[in-house]
Every structure is written in C-alpha cells, then in structure tokens.
Short mmCIF file of C-alpha atoms and ligand atoms in Angstrom, two decimals:
data_model
loop_
_atom_site.label_atom_id
_atom_site.label_comp_id
_atom_site.label_asym_id
_atom_site.label_seq_id
_atom_site.Cartn_x
_atom_site.Cartn_y
_atom_site.Cartn_z
CA UNK A 1 -87.69 -49.44 -19.64
CA UNK A 2 -86.63 -46.53 -17.40
CA UNK A 3 -85.22 -47.36 -13.98
CA UNK A 4 -86.58 -45.83 -10.77
CA UNK A 5 -83.43 -43.70 -10.53
CA UNK A 6 -84.16 -42.23 -13.96
CA UNK A 7 -87.77 -41.42 -13.11
CA UNK A 8 -87.60 -40.01 -9.58
CA UNK A 9 -86.82 -36.52 -8.24
CA UNK A 10 -83.88 -36.57 -5.88
CA UNK A 11 -81.40 -34.06 -4.54
CA UNK A 12 -77.83 -34.78 -3.59
CA UNK A 13 -75.10 -32.91 -1.76
CA UNK A 14 -73.19 -30.86 -4.30
CA UNK A 15 -69.83 -31.72 -2.78
CA UNK A 16 -70.30 -35.36 -3.86
CA UNK A 17 -68.30 -36.08 -6.98
CA UNK A 18 -66.94 -32.55 -7.25
CA UNK A 19 -63.29 -32.25 -8.33
CA UNK A 20 -60.65 -30.20 -6.52
CA UNK A 21 -60.53 -27.48 -9.19
CA UNK A 22 -64.31 -26.90 -9.01
CA UNK A 23 -64.20 -26.87 -5.23
CA UNK A 24 -61.35 -24.33 -5.26
CA UNK A 25 -63.33 -22.08 -7.65
CA UNK A 26 -66.39 -22.34 -5.43
CA UNK A 27 -64.43 -21.52 -2.27
CA UNK A 28 -62.65 -18.59 -3.96
CA UNK A 29 -66.03 -17.17 -5.02
CA UNK A 30 -67.26 -17.49 -1.43
CA UNK A 31 -64.13 -15.72 -0.12
CA UNK A 32 -64.99 -12.75 -2.35
CA UNK A 33 -68.55 -12.88 -1.08
CA UNK A 34 -67.39 -12.92 2.57
CA UNK A 35 -65.45 -9.73 1.93
CA UNK A 36 -68.53 -8.04 0.41
CA UNK A 37 -70.72 -9.24 3.28
CA UNK A 38 -68.24 -8.07 5.93
CA UNK A 39 -67.89 -4.61 4.40
CA UNK A 40 -71.55 -4.12 3.53
CA UNK A 41 -73.39 -3.83 6.84
CA UNK A 42 -76.08 -1.42 5.61
CA UNK A 43 -77.93 -0.94 2.33
CA UNK A 44 -75.98 2.29 1.73
CA UNK A 45 -72.68 0.46 2.18
CA UNK A 46 -73.81 -2.41 -0.06
CA UNK A 47 -74.96 0.07 -2.69
CA UNK A 48 -71.57 1.79 -2.58
CA UNK A 49 -69.61 -1.47 -2.69
CA UNK A 50 -71.71 -2.68 -5.60
CA UNK A 51 -71.15 0.58 -7.41
CA UNK A 52 -67.37 0.35 -7.00
CA UNK A 53 -67.29 -3.26 -8.20
CA UNK A 54 -69.51 -2.34 -11.17
CA UNK A 55 -67.29 0.58 -12.14
CA UNK A 56 -64.25 -1.69 -12.06
CA UNK A 57 -66.13 -3.95 -14.50
CA UNK A 58 -66.75 -1.06 -16.93
CA UNK A 59 -70.23 0.12 -15.91
CA UNK A 60 -70.91 3.86 -16.26
CA UNK A 61 -73.76 6.04 -14.94
CA UNK A 62 -76.86 5.89 -17.14
CA UNK A 63 -77.10 9.67 -16.75
CA UNK A 64 -73.82 10.05 -18.67
CA UNK A 65 -75.27 8.42 -21.82
CA UNK A 66 -77.01 10.18 -24.71
CA UNK A 67 -77.71 6.94 -26.58
CA UNK A 68 -77.42 3.23 -25.91
CA UNK A 69 -76.11 0.44 -28.12
CA UNK A 70 -75.71 -3.31 -27.61
CA UNK A 71 -72.96 -4.15 -25.15
CA UNK A 72 -73.19 -0.88 -23.19
CA UNK A 73 -72.93 -1.31 -19.41
CA UNK A 74 -74.83 1.22 -17.32
CA UNK A 75 -76.04 1.70 -13.78
CA UNK A 76 -78.40 3.96 -11.89
CA UNK A 77 -78.34 4.65 -8.14
CA UNK A 78 -81.56 5.15 -6.19
CA UNK A 79 -80.88 7.64 -3.35
CA UNK A 80 -77.76 5.80 -2.25
CA UNK A 81 -79.79 2.78 -1.12
CA UNK A 82 -80.44 0.82 -4.29
CA UNK A 83 -78.75 0.23 -7.62
CA UNK A 84 -79.80 -1.12 -11.01
CA UNK A 85 -77.16 -2.41 -13.43
CA UNK A 86 -77.84 -3.25 -17.06
CA UNK A 87 -75.88 -4.69 -19.96
CA UNK A 88 -77.68 -3.69 -23.13
CA UNK A 89 -78.69 -6.60 -25.36
CA UNK A 90 -78.50 -7.01 -29.13
CA UNK A 91 -82.29 -7.32 -29.38
CA UNK A 92 -83.09 -3.89 -27.96
CA UNK A 93 -84.65 -3.19 -24.59
CA UNK A 94 -88.29 -3.18 -25.75
CA UNK A 95 -87.81 -6.84 -26.82
CA UNK A 96 -87.59 -7.60 -23.10
CA UNK A 97 -84.96 -7.88 -20.42
CA UNK A 98 -83.69 -10.69 -18.17
CA UNK A 99 -83.87 -9.35 -14.62
CA UNK A 100 -82.34 -10.78 -11.46
CA UNK A 101 -83.72 -8.80 -8.51
CA UNK A 102 -82.51 -8.99 -4.91
CA UNK A 103 -82.67 -6.74 -1.84
CA UNK A 104 -79.84 -5.20 0.19
CA UNK A 105 -81.74 -4.09 3.29
CA UNK A 106 -81.71 -6.49 6.27
CA UNK A 107 -83.51 -6.89 9.60
CA UNK A 108 -81.66 -4.81 12.19
CA UNK A 109 -82.01 -2.07 14.80
CA UNK A 110 -82.36 1.57 13.74
CA UNK A 111 -81.72 4.49 16.07
CA UNK A 112 -84.85 6.43 16.95
CA UNK A 113 -84.87 10.09 15.79
CA UNK A 114 -84.14 11.29 19.35
CA UNK A 115 -82.06 8.37 20.61
CA UNK A 116 -79.58 9.61 23.21
CA UNK A 117 -80.33 9.61 26.94
CA UNK A 118 -78.67 9.08 30.29
CA UNK A 119 -79.88 6.59 32.89
CA UNK A 120 -78.15 5.16 35.94
CA UNK A 121 -74.84 6.70 34.93
CA UNK A 122 -74.91 5.21 31.43
CA UNK A 123 -75.24 7.00 28.12
CA UNK A 124 -77.72 4.98 26.03
CA UNK A 125 -79.27 4.86 22.57
CA UNK A 126 -82.98 4.11 22.01
CA UNK A 127 -83.57 1.83 19.01
CA UNK A 128 -86.47 0.85 16.79
CA UNK A 129 -86.23 -2.59 15.23
CA UNK A 130 -86.55 -2.89 11.45
CA UNK A 131 -87.98 -6.05 9.88
CA UNK A 132 -88.64 -9.41 11.48
CA UNK A 133 -86.22 -10.01 14.32
CA UNK A 134 -86.27 -12.23 17.38
CA UNK A 135 -85.47 -9.55 19.93
CA UNK A 136 -83.72 -11.82 22.42
CA UNK A 137 -81.02 -12.56 19.82
CA UNK A 138 -79.80 -8.96 19.99
CA UNK A 139 -78.77 -8.80 23.64
CA UNK A 140 -75.27 -9.57 24.90
CA UNK A 141 -73.57 -9.60 21.50
CA UNK A 142 -71.01 -7.11 20.10
CA UNK A 143 -72.67 -4.41 18.01
CA UNK A 144 -71.37 -1.83 15.57
CA UNK A 145 -72.93 1.47 14.49
CA UNK A 146 -73.25 2.67 10.88
CA UNK A 147 -75.11 5.51 9.32
CA UNK A 148 -75.41 8.88 7.67
CA UNK A 149 -76.19 12.14 9.45
CA UNK A 150 -77.39 15.31 7.71
CA UNK A 151 -76.24 18.28 9.79
CA UNK A 152 -77.96 21.63 10.32
CA UNK A 153 -75.95 23.25 7.51
CA UNK A 154 -77.05 20.53 5.06
CA UNK A 155 -73.69 18.77 4.94
CA UNK A 156 -73.52 15.05 5.68
CA UNK A 157 -71.22 12.84 7.68
CA UNK A 158 -70.95 9.05 7.71
CA UNK A 159 -70.56 7.09 10.92
CA UNK A 160 -69.00 3.62 10.92
CA UNK A 161 -67.62 2.30 14.18
CA UNK A 162 -67.17 -1.15 15.67
CA UNK A 163 -65.74 -3.16 12.76
CA UNK A 164 -61.98 -2.53 13.02
CA UNK A 165 -60.11 -4.64 15.58
CA UNK A 166 -59.15 -1.59 17.63
CA UNK A 167 -62.60 0.07 17.45
CA UNK A 168 -64.84 -0.05 20.51
CA UNK A 169 -68.08 -1.99 20.10
CA UNK A 170 -71.48 -1.53 21.75
CA UNK A 171 -74.00 -3.85 23.36
CA UNK A 172 -77.50 -4.32 24.72
CA UNK A 173 -77.42 -5.74 28.24
CA UNK A 174 -79.34 -8.85 29.31
CA UNK A 175 -80.43 -9.99 32.71
CA UNK A 176 -78.26 -12.39 34.74
CA UNK A 177 -79.90 -15.83 35.10
CA UNK A 178 -79.78 -15.46 38.90
CA UNK A 179 -82.44 -12.72 38.75
CA UNK A 180 -84.22 -13.77 35.58
CA UNK A 181 -86.90 -16.10 36.91
CA UNK A 182 -89.70 -13.75 35.87
CA UNK A 183 -88.13 -13.04 32.49
CA UNK A 184 -87.44 -16.72 31.82
CA UNK A 185 -91.06 -17.68 32.43
CA UNK A 186 -92.30 -15.20 29.81
CA UNK A 187 -93.03 -16.04 26.18
CA UNK A 188 -89.91 -15.60 24.01
CA UNK A 189 -91.68 -12.86 22.05
CA UNK A 190 -92.26 -10.90 25.27
CA UNK A 191 -89.09 -11.61 27.28
CA UNK A 192 -87.23 -8.71 25.65
CA UNK A 193 -89.61 -5.82 24.82
CA UNK A 194 -88.90 -3.50 21.89
CA UNK A 195 -88.38 -0.63 24.30
CA UNK A 196 -85.78 -2.77 26.09
CA UNK A 197 -83.42 -2.81 23.12
CA UNK A 198 -81.36 0.12 24.39
CA UNK A 199 -77.67 0.23 23.52
CA UNK A 200 -74.98 0.98 26.12
CA UNK A 201 -72.67 3.62 24.62
CA UNK A 202 -70.78 5.31 27.49
CA UNK A 203 -70.18 5.69 31.21
CA UNK A 204 -67.74 8.59 31.83
CA UNK A 205 -69.21 11.78 33.38
CA UNK A 206 -68.05 15.13 32.07
CA UNK A 207 -65.64 17.14 34.24
CA UNK A 208 -68.18 19.98 34.47
CA UNK A 209 -69.77 19.23 37.85
CA UNK A 210 -72.58 21.73 37.21
CA UNK A 211 -73.64 20.09 33.94
CA UNK A 212 -77.04 18.39 34.17
CA UNK A 213 -76.51 15.00 32.57
CA UNK A 214 -72.77 14.62 32.75
CA UNK A 215 -72.41 11.23 31.03
CA UNK A 216 -74.71 12.22 28.19
CA UNK A 217 -72.86 15.54 27.93
CA UNK A 218 -69.48 13.78 27.73
CA UNK A 219 -70.79 11.45 25.00
CA UNK A 220 -72.21 14.42 23.05
CA UNK A 221 -68.80 16.11 23.25
CA UNK A 222 -67.10 13.00 21.83
CA UNK A 223 -69.69 12.79 19.03
CA UNK A 224 -69.21 16.47 18.24
CA UNK A 225 -65.44 16.16 18.21
CA UNK A 226 -65.43 12.99 16.10
CA UNK A 227 -68.29 13.70 13.68
CA UNK A 228 -69.15 17.37 14.15
CA UNK A 229 -72.73 16.51 15.11
CA UNK A 230 -75.16 17.72 17.78
CA UNK A 231 -78.07 15.92 19.41
CA UNK A 232 -80.56 17.60 17.05
CA UNK A 233 -78.68 16.17 14.06
CA UNK A 234 -79.89 12.67 14.99
CA UNK A 235 -83.34 13.75 13.83
CA UNK A 236 -82.09 14.02 10.25
CA UNK A 237 -80.07 10.82 10.30
CA UNK A 238 -80.29 7.14 9.42
CA UNK A 239 -78.17 5.15 11.83
CA UNK A 240 -78.23 1.38 12.16
CA UNK A 241 -77.08 -0.96 14.91
CA UNK A 242 -75.79 -4.26 13.53
CA UNK A 243 -73.75 -7.22 14.82
CA UNK A 244 -70.03 -6.44 14.86
CA UNK A 245 -68.90 -9.90 13.81
CA UNK A 246 -67.25 -10.70 10.51
CA UNK A 247 -68.32 -13.53 8.19
CA UNK A 248 -66.57 -16.84 8.92
CA UNK A 249 -66.43 -20.33 7.44
CA UNK A 250 -68.50 -22.93 9.26
CA UNK A 251 -67.60 -26.57 9.82
CA UNK A 252 -64.40 -28.62 9.97
CA UNK A 253 -64.83 -29.02 6.21
CA UNK A 254 -65.52 -25.29 5.66
CA UNK A 255 -68.57 -26.26 3.60
CA UNK A 256 -70.71 -23.35 4.85
CA UNK A 257 -70.30 -19.76 5.90
CA UNK A 258 -71.98 -17.61 8.49
CA UNK A 259 -72.48 -13.88 8.75
CA UNK A 260 -74.94 -11.10 9.39
CA UNK A 261 -77.19 -9.97 6.55
CA UNK A 262 -76.99 -12.92 4.18
CA UNK A 263 -80.73 -12.34 3.61
CA UNK A 264 -80.38 -11.05 1.01
CA UNK A 265 -76.82 -9.99 0.35
CA UNK A 266 -75.97 -13.53 -0.66
CA UNK A 267 -78.30 -13.30 -3.65
CA UNK A 268 -77.31 -9.66 -4.19
CA UNK A 269 -73.64 -10.53 -4.50
CA UNK A 270 -74.32 -13.56 -6.72
CA UNK A 271 -76.48 -11.42 -9.03
CA UNK A 272 -73.95 -8.58 -9.03
CA UNK A 273 -71.05 -10.86 -9.95
CA UNK A 274 -73.17 -12.45 -12.66
CA UNK A 275 -74.06 -9.14 -14.34
CA UNK A 276 -70.45 -7.93 -14.05
CA UNK A 277 -69.36 -10.88 -16.20
CA UNK A 278 -71.97 -10.48 -18.95
CA UNK A 279 -70.61 -9.36 -22.34
CA UNK A 280 -72.82 -8.61 -25.36
CA UNK A 281 -75.93 -10.57 -24.34
CA UNK A 282 -78.79 -11.28 -26.75
CA UNK A 283 -81.34 -9.76 -24.38
CA UNK A 284 -80.62 -6.91 -21.98
CA UNK A 285 -79.34 -8.31 -18.66
CA UNK A 286 -80.37 -6.48 -15.49
CA UNK A 287 -79.28 -6.79 -11.87
CA UNK A 288 -81.68 -5.00 -9.56
CA UNK A 289 -80.72 -4.40 -5.91
CA UNK A 290 -83.48 -2.75 -3.88
CA UNK A 291 -84.11 -1.47 -0.36
CA UNK A 292 -87.05 -1.90 2.06
CA UNK A 293 -87.98 -5.51 1.19
CA UNK A 294 -87.95 -6.41 4.88
CA UNK A 295 -90.69 -3.88 5.66
CA UNK A 296 -92.96 -4.51 2.68
CA UNK A 297 -91.07 -2.90 -0.23
CA UNK A 298 -92.65 0.48 0.54
CA UNK A 299 -91.40 3.93 -0.36
CA UNK A 300 -89.28 5.31 -3.16
CA UNK A 301 -86.36 2.96 -2.56
CA UNK A 302 -88.49 -0.21 -2.30
CA UNK A 303 -89.66 -2.44 -5.15
CA UNK A 304 -93.11 -0.78 -5.14
CA UNK A 305 -91.42 2.45 -6.26
CA UNK A 306 -91.62 3.67 -9.86
CA UNK A 307 -87.82 3.80 -9.93
CA UNK A 308 -87.48 0.54 -11.85
CA UNK A 309 -90.07 1.46 -14.48
CA UNK A 310 -88.44 4.84 -14.90
CA UNK A 311 -85.10 3.13 -15.44
CA UNK A 312 -86.59 0.92 -18.18
CA UNK A 313 -88.24 3.96 -19.77
CA UNK A 314 -84.90 5.74 -19.80
CA UNK A 315 -83.21 2.74 -21.47
CA UNK A 316 -85.92 2.63 -24.13
CA UNK A 317 -85.81 6.36 -24.77
CA UNK A 318 -82.04 6.24 -25.28
CA UNK A 319 -82.44 3.61 -28.01
CA UNK A 320 -84.74 5.56 -30.32
CA UNK A 321 -85.39 9.05 -31.59
CA UNK A 322 -89.15 8.43 -31.63
CA UNK A 323 -89.81 7.31 -28.09
CA UNK A 324 -93.32 6.58 -26.95
CA UNK A 325 -94.51 4.95 -23.75
CA UNK A 326 -95.53 1.74 -25.51
CA UNK A 327 -91.86 0.86 -25.84
CA UNK A 328 -91.55 0.80 -22.05
CA UNK A 329 -94.79 -1.20 -21.71
CA UNK A 330 -93.43 -3.70 -24.28
CA UNK A 331 -90.08 -3.88 -22.52
CA UNK A 332 -91.81 -4.80 -19.25
CA UNK A 333 -94.29 -7.27 -20.77
CA UNK A 334 -91.52 -9.05 -22.68
CA UNK A 335 -89.21 -9.24 -19.66
CA UNK A 336 -88.67 -12.13 -17.31
CA UNK A 337 -87.36 -12.07 -13.76
CA UNK A 338 -85.77 -14.20 -11.11
CA UNK A 339 -86.70 -12.82 -7.71
CA UNK A 340 -83.43 -13.63 -5.99
CA UNK A 341 -84.05 -14.09 -2.30
CA UNK A 342 -83.11 -16.52 0.43
CA UNK A 343 -85.29 -19.23 1.90
CA UNK A 344 -85.21 -21.55 4.89
CA UNK A 345 -83.05 -24.65 4.67
CA UNK A 346 -84.12 -27.89 6.37
CA UNK A 347 -82.76 -27.67 9.92
CA UNK A 348 -82.16 -30.86 11.97
CA UNK A 349 -82.76 -28.84 15.15
CA UNK A 350 -86.26 -27.79 14.04
CA UNK A 351 -87.69 -30.55 11.81
CA UNK A 352 -91.20 -29.89 13.14
CA UNK A 353 -91.70 -26.71 11.08
CA UNK A 354 -90.68 -28.19 7.74
CA UNK A 355 -92.20 -30.65 5.32
CA UNK A 356 -89.11 -32.47 4.16
CA UNK A 357 -90.14 -33.41 0.62
CA UNK A 358 -90.63 -29.71 -0.13
CA UNK A 359 -87.69 -28.30 1.80
CA UNK A 360 -84.39 -27.14 0.42
CA UNK A 361 -81.46 -29.13 1.81
CA UNK A 362 -78.19 -27.35 2.59
CA UNK A 363 -75.61 -27.58 -0.21
CA UNK A 364 -77.91 -29.44 -2.59
CA UNK A 365 -78.14 -26.51 -4.99
CA UNK A 366 -79.94 -23.20 -5.15
CA UNK A 367 -83.64 -23.21 -4.44
CA UNK A 368 -86.50 -22.68 -6.86
CA UNK A 369 -89.68 -21.62 -5.03
CA UNK A 370 -92.72 -21.81 -7.29
CA UNK A 371 -94.83 -19.81 -4.89
CA UNK A 372 -94.48 -17.93 -1.60
CA UNK A 373 -97.32 -16.62 0.59
CA UNK A 374 -98.88 -17.86 3.82
CA UNK A 375 -101.35 -20.64 4.66
CA UNK A 376 -103.79 -20.87 1.69
CA UNK A 377 -101.17 -19.19 -0.54
CA UNK A 378 -102.37 -15.85 0.78
CA UNK A 379 -100.28 -13.08 -0.74
CA UNK A 380 -98.51 -15.58 -2.96
CA UNK A 381 -96.60 -14.75 -6.07
CA UNK A 382 -97.13 -17.98 -7.97
CA UNK A 383 -95.01 -18.56 -11.08
CA UNK A 384 -96.71 -20.42 -13.93
CA UNK A 385 -95.79 -24.00 -14.77
CA UNK A 386 -94.62 -22.73 -18.16
CA UNK A 387 -92.24 -20.24 -16.62
CA UNK A 388 -90.89 -22.65 -13.98
CA UNK A 389 -90.33 -25.11 -16.83
CA UNK A 390 -88.44 -22.50 -18.79
CA UNK A 391 -86.18 -21.59 -15.88
CA UNK A 392 -85.62 -25.25 -15.03
CA UNK A 393 -84.42 -25.88 -18.57
CA UNK A 394 -82.09 -22.88 -18.47
CA UNK A 395 -80.53 -24.27 -15.27
CA UNK A 396 -80.24 -27.83 -16.58
CA UNK A 397 -78.70 -26.68 -19.87
CA UNK A 398 -76.09 -24.66 -17.95
CA UNK A 399 -75.27 -27.50 -15.53
CA UNK A 400 -76.57 -25.54 -12.54
CA UNK A 401 -77.48 -27.63 -9.49
CA UNK A 402 -80.94 -26.64 -8.25
CA UNK A 403 -83.66 -27.98 -5.97
CA UNK A 404 -87.26 -27.16 -5.12
CA UNK A 405 -88.33 -25.80 -1.76
CA UNK A 406 -91.06 -24.04 0.15
CA UNK A 407 -90.66 -22.04 3.35
CA UNK A 408 -92.29 -24.46 5.81
CA UNK A 409 -95.42 -26.34 6.77
CA UNK A 410 -98.51 -24.82 5.18
CA UNK A 411 -100.39 -23.88 8.36
CA UNK A 412 -97.42 -22.40 10.21
CA UNK A 413 -96.99 -19.05 8.51
CA UNK A 414 -95.20 -17.79 5.47
CA UNK A 415 -93.58 -14.86 3.81
CA UNK A 416 -93.08 -12.96 0.61
CA UNK A 417 -90.38 -11.34 -1.48
CA UNK A 418 -90.20 -8.63 -4.13
CA UNK A 419 -91.54 -11.19 -6.66
CA UNK A 420 -95.17 -10.05 -6.41
CA UNK A 421 -94.32 -6.41 -7.17
CA UNK A 422 -92.22 -7.34 -10.19
CA UNK A 423 -94.95 -9.75 -11.38
CA UNK A 424 -97.51 -6.93 -11.06
CA UNK A 425 -95.58 -5.13 -13.82
CA UNK A 426 -96.69 -7.94 -16.19
CA UNK A 427 -93.33 -9.71 -15.89
CA UNK A 428 -92.96 -13.50 -15.52
CA UNK A 429 -91.29 -13.87 -12.13
CA UNK A 430 -89.96 -16.82 -10.15
CA UNK A 431 -88.45 -16.86 -6.68
CA UNK A 432 -85.11 -18.56 -6.43
CA UNK A 433 -82.21 -18.16 -4.06
CA UNK A 434 -80.01 -19.58 -1.36
CA UNK A 435 -81.34 -21.70 1.56
CA UNK A 436 -80.24 -20.46 5.01
CA UNK A 437 -80.13 -21.70 8.56
CA UNK A 438 -81.08 -19.16 11.24
CA UNK A 439 -82.63 -16.75 8.74
CA UNK A 440 -83.15 -13.20 10.11
CA UNK A 441 -80.78 -13.90 13.03
CA UNK A 442 -77.57 -11.96 13.63
CA UNK A 443 -75.62 -14.96 12.31
CA UNK A 444 -77.17 -16.62 9.26
CA UNK A 445 -75.61 -19.73 7.70
CA UNK A 446 -75.43 -20.55 3.97
CA UNK A 447 -73.89 -23.45 2.03
CA UNK A 448 -71.06 -22.75 -0.40
CA UNK A 449 -72.46 -24.99 -3.16
CA UNK A 450 -75.78 -23.14 -3.01
CA UNK A 451 -74.10 -19.71 -3.11
CA UNK A 452 -71.98 -20.67 -6.10
CA UNK A 453 -74.91 -22.29 -7.92
CA UNK A 454 -77.00 -19.15 -7.40
CA UNK A 455 -74.29 -17.14 -9.13
CA UNK A 456 -74.03 -19.66 -11.99
CA UNK A 457 -77.81 -19.81 -12.29
CA UNK A 458 -78.29 -16.04 -12.36
CA UNK A 459 -75.58 -15.72 -14.97
CA UNK A 460 -77.09 -18.44 -17.17
CA UNK A 461 -80.49 -16.72 -16.86
CA UNK A 462 -79.08 -13.31 -17.80
CA UNK A 463 -77.40 -14.82 -20.86
CA UNK A 464 -80.60 -16.51 -22.11
MN1 MN B 501 -85.07 -11.64 1.80
MN1 MN B 502 -85.95 -11.39 4.97
#
C-alpha cells in the first residue's frame, strides 16, 4: 500500500537537504550569471556578451562553414540583437533538434527619435516606454544610458554611460509629497503619464550668451565632443534608459538575487551556459535568444521572424549535397522546444492575485507552465499532456528539481511568451523558466535554486 507521501504532489525548498558542495556550485553559477546580467543591459549588449562566451567555448560563425558534421558548434547573429547557437547532433538536423528559446529584450524606456529639449533651465530627454512597465517605478532611481547611433556618414558609435562608479547617472524627477495631493489621489496607472517620463540630463548653460537654448546647446556640445554626434543623429539611433544598479544577492542567507532585466536574461544565461557545455549530442542542441518578445515578438528580430527557419534551412543544406525544402520541414516537425521564460513566483505581499496550488514557490525548482494565455486560455500556447510528460521524465531522470505553476488567478489577466510562435512551426513546445518576484520592475528577484535548476534542466533537455 502506498503512503500519502508517495501519492501526493508536493514541492519543497531546494536548500533543504542540500550539501555544501552543491550549494557552492549553485552560488558560483549565480555569481557568473550576476556578471552577465550586470554587463548586459540591452539586447545588443546581451547578444555581444553571449557571442563572446560562445566563441570562448569553441563556437564559430555558421557563415564560415561549407559543410556540417556531428559535434560542430556554430552560431548566427540576427542584426546584433539576437543569436542562435547550435551543436550539431549525430542524428542529422532533419531528424529534429532540441531547442531552448529565451528572449534578451526587456521592458525599459527608449529615447524618442527627437528626444533632446530644454525646459526650465534643464536639458531633458523624451522617452517612449517599451513593454509592460509600471511607470511610477521609473522615477527617482539612478538611470544609465546605452545605445547605438548611426551618424550621417553611415558610421556608428556606441553609447554606454552610468554603470561605472565614477560615471554620472541620470534620473526622472518625481513630485515631493508636500505638493502631491492631486497626484496621490490618482489611479497608479495615471499618476505618472507616459509623457512625464522625461530624463534630466544637464543644467549648465553654454557660455555663448546669444545662443538660443544655452543648456541644450551645452549638452549637444558635450555629446558631440564625446561621441561625435549631432541632434539629427538621434533619429537614426536606438538608445535605451535602464536602471543603473548592479545585480546583488538578496537575504541574510543570500538565497536569492535581484537585478534589472532578469525577465528573461535569467533563462537566456541558463540556456547559453547549457549549450556551451554540450559535446557531441545525439540530436542537434539549439539555444535561441531573440529580441522583441516584450512587444509581441514582431519584426525581423522577434520570434515571428523567418530568421529561425532560415537558420534551420541553412543547417540542413550544409549537411547534404541534394538539399530540398522538405529537409527543413522535417527538421522543424521533428524538433521539440522549451520556451524558456520567467513567471511570477508566489508573493506573500500579494497573495490575492495567486492561486497557491498552481503557483510556483521561490527556490522550489524551475517552473513548468503547461499553458499561458489570459482568462479562458485566450492566446494560450498549451503543451500536450504527452509532451509535458516527456519533459517531466527528462527532468526527473536528470535529478532536476521542478514545479508546476501558472501566472495567477484565471480572471485577473495573463500573458504569453515566444512559445506560441515556435509551436506554430509544428514544434512541440512547453513553457518553463524561473519564477520571479517583482517581474517587469527595475529590480526583479529570482531564487538561486531555481536559476541553477533551469540551467540543469535546459542542459538535460538539450542532451536528450
Ligand atoms: Mn519574458
Ligand atoms: Mn516579460
């Protein structure tokens, strides 16, 4: 007769019963992740960092290959904002691939195309928020500026300021409580309007007393001196405003870590490290890091782009002298995917939005989400029981700690990931990733057990 303990589903904190060596390995992995997270504040920076790590692990550009054999490690960069890495399997690509797909874009503030103005003696930047943010969280915190500017002559220059200890930082002002009675009585969604997210960037007037806007002029002179850019160059630029803080451990026990952009760089890093450690897999292992998930996966750098299919076609064509498109179709149909994205952890400060039996609990393992979507599963990517069962077995066989979880109460809202766009390619796809507190805030919190288990889980999946 089975006992109740043997029959029931239960999660437990992953730190229970862990030995010192395992804990040290987990913490060391998270230290590496903190470095990646601190250096990768934009998708371009994450793409670059990932590329450098991949090259150090022996990956070469796919474009440099004239044929592919088992064990080859290749990558392809999508316009500097996304990267696909593959380790070629013994079975051949058309037999199917094991894909772990994550996104490296994050909710943030972008500069508008014509951002610079002077008002009340300040030089200011106009911003346009990107993705789902709570606008009030972006005032009165230190901000840094990162981006790429294409100048009139076609050359480009990168901007990155506000991260080094002796760099200046920037900020968006907020109203003092003494005068905020009108603001404080507004709805939180309306208290800070989008057009109010203007960044303070300077206050010194130029010496030229006849100049029209002397503070703006002085700022433009600094920008020209430092980066060689003019005001018109902002029109052909992508510049992001992000929190200037660095990732830190959280808690007396250091069991968690906080930082900006963990959605979804936590899964990105875990997937990247996993693919970097794959040698001679049976099936081709793929790590896919994409852009634009936070705004619907649109455009040529998002998951809806043909870039991924083209990559698979290229792999197939480099494995045969008689390529035809069916090989690519077979490769996709025979593939399977983990859509690696974060989810919401159960939060003791906000129990009212969660249904506890179907919530991920911090540090109880990485989360498997059978379906996403909103309310009546609208827009859901729903993995089949067969596929969830398959993934569950892979995790159990590899000793990976996992748990089930949904975003929140069914009537309250919902969300989606890249899963649906991968699934549309006729690929079995399941969402699984790391539970977070304060998701989409400037300071997201993740548990170290969950981060480490995501890495172990992705690696086990790639090696299947
Ligand atoms: Mn995400
Ligand atoms: Mn997100």
